[in-house]
Amino acid sequence: MGELTVAYEGLEMAADPGLTLTVYTAEPASPSEEGLRLLASWAATQETQPSADSVPSN
């Protein structure tokens, strides 16, 4: 995948002082956007696969 160039913004959460939501974005149609989409697909795949702990044993 290589290096990614992203912009970011930190948003302070008014309801929870000290908590910051950081948002990362890449230029549309750039190699960095493609890389971020690839990383997101990996994360989504891992979330949908059951772990060994969640499979009931008989």
PDB file of C-alpha atoms in Angstrom:
ATOM      1  CA  MET A   1       0.000   0.000   0.000  1.00  0.00           C
ATOM      2  CA  GLY A   2       2.785   2.420   0.822  1.00  0.00           C
ATOM      3  CA  GLU A   3       2.653   5.885   2.317  1.00  0.00           C
ATOM      4  CA  LEU A   4      -0.655   7.729   2.734  1.00  0.00           C
ATOM      5  CA  THR A   5      -1.108  11.498   2.609  1.00  0.00           C
ATOM      6  CA  VAL A   6      -4.066  12.572   4.717  1.00  0.00           C
ATOM      7  CA  ALA A   7      -5.554  15.688   6.253  1.00  0.00           C
ATOM      8  CA  TYR A   8      -6.932  15.465   9.759  1.00  0.00           C
ATOM      9  CA  GLU A   9      -9.094  17.424  12.147  1.00  0.00           C
ATOM     10  CA  GLY A  10      -9.535  16.955  15.882  1.00  0.00           C
ATOM     11  CA  LEU A  11     -13.028  17.611  17.201  1.00  0.00           C
ATOM     12  CA  GLU A  12     -13.370  18.166  20.950  1.00  0.00           C
ATOM     13  CA  MET A  13     -16.387  16.388  22.425  1.00  0.00           C
ATOM     14  CA  ALA A  14     -18.375  18.929  24.480  1.00  0.00           C
ATOM     15  CA  ALA A  15     -20.231  16.171  26.343  1.00  0.00           C
ATOM     16  CA  ASP A  16     -16.985  14.512  27.487  1.00  0.00           C
ATOM     17  CA  PRO A  17     -14.155  16.966  28.242  1.00  0.00           C
ATOM     18  CA  GLY A  18     -10.749  15.651  27.267  1.00  0.00           C
ATOM     19  CA  LEU A  19     -12.164  13.334  24.586  1.00  0.00           C
ATOM     20  CA  THR A  20     -11.259  14.179  20.979  1.00  0.00           C
ATOM     21  CA  LEU A  21     -12.618  12.615  17.788  1.00  0.00           C
ATOM     22  CA  THR A  22      -9.961  12.688  15.073  1.00  0.00           C
ATOM     23  CA  VAL A  23     -11.120  12.490  11.463  1.00  0.00           C
ATOM     24  CA  TYR A  24      -8.708  11.597   8.649  1.00  0.00           C
ATOM     25  CA  THR A  25      -9.457  12.310   4.979  1.00  0.00           C
ATOM     26  CA  ALA A  26      -7.591  11.930   1.695  1.00  0.00           C
ATOM     27  CA  GLU A  27      -7.912  13.800  -1.586  1.00  0.00           C
ATOM     28  CA  PRO A  28     -10.688  12.291  -3.710  1.00  0.00           C
ATOM     29  CA  ALA A  29      -9.488   9.904  -6.440  1.00  0.00           C
ATOM     30  CA  SER A  30      -5.928   9.888  -5.024  1.00  0.00           C
ATOM     31  CA  PRO A  31      -3.744   6.860  -4.246  1.00  0.00           C
ATOM     32  CA  SER A  32      -4.150   7.789  -0.559  1.00  0.00           C
ATOM     33  CA  GLU A  33      -7.941   7.583  -0.816  1.00  0.00           C
ATOM     34  CA  GLU A  34      -7.599   4.159  -2.429  1.00  0.00           C
ATOM     35  CA  GLY A  35      -5.285   3.067   0.390  1.00  0.00           C
ATOM     36  CA  LEU A  36      -7.701   4.268   3.077  1.00  0.00           C
ATOM     37  CA  ARG A  37     -10.547   2.387   1.381  1.00  0.00           C
ATOM     38  CA  LEU A  38      -8.399  -0.756   1.332  1.00  0.00           C
ATOM     39  CA  LEU A  39      -7.636  -0.403   5.057  1.00  0.00           C
ATOM     40  CA  ALA A  40     -11.337   0.158   5.783  1.00  0.00           C
ATOM     41  CA  SER A  41     -12.245  -3.009   3.886  1.00  0.00           C
ATOM     42  CA  TRP A  42      -9.741  -5.004   5.949  1.00  0.00           C
ATOM     43  CA  ALA A  43     -11.223  -3.649   9.183  1.00  0.00           C
ATOM     44  CA  ALA A  44     -14.781  -4.378   8.013  1.00  0.00           C
ATOM     45  CA  THR A  45     -13.809  -7.945   7.084  1.00  0.00           C
ATOM     46  CA  GLN A  46     -12.281  -8.577  10.509  1.00  0.00           C
ATOM     47  CA  GLU A  47     -15.383  -7.241  12.287  1.00  0.00           C
ATOM     48  CA  THR A  48     -17.738  -9.574  10.422  1.00  0.00           C
ATOM     49  CA  GLN A  49     -15.745 -12.774  10.965  1.00  0.00           C
ATOM     50  CA  PRO A  50     -16.641 -14.621  14.191  1.00  0.00           C
ATOM     51  CA  SER A  51     -13.833 -15.070  16.663  1.00  0.00           C
ATOM     52  CA  ALA A  52     -13.032 -18.406  18.306  1.00  0.00           C
ATOM     53  CA  ASP A  53     -14.515 -17.015  21.551  1.00  0.00           C
ATOM     54  CA  SER A  54     -17.893 -16.254  19.951  1.00  0.00           C
ATOM     55  CA  VAL A  55     -18.436 -19.710  18.417  1.00  0.00           C
ATOM     56  CA  PRO A  56     -20.411 -21.889  20.840  1.00  0.00           C
ATOM     57  CA  SER A  57     -18.912 -25.288  21.584  1.00  0.00           C
ATOM     58  CA  ASN A  58     -21.059 -28.386  21.992  1.00  0.00           C
TER      59      ASN A  58
END
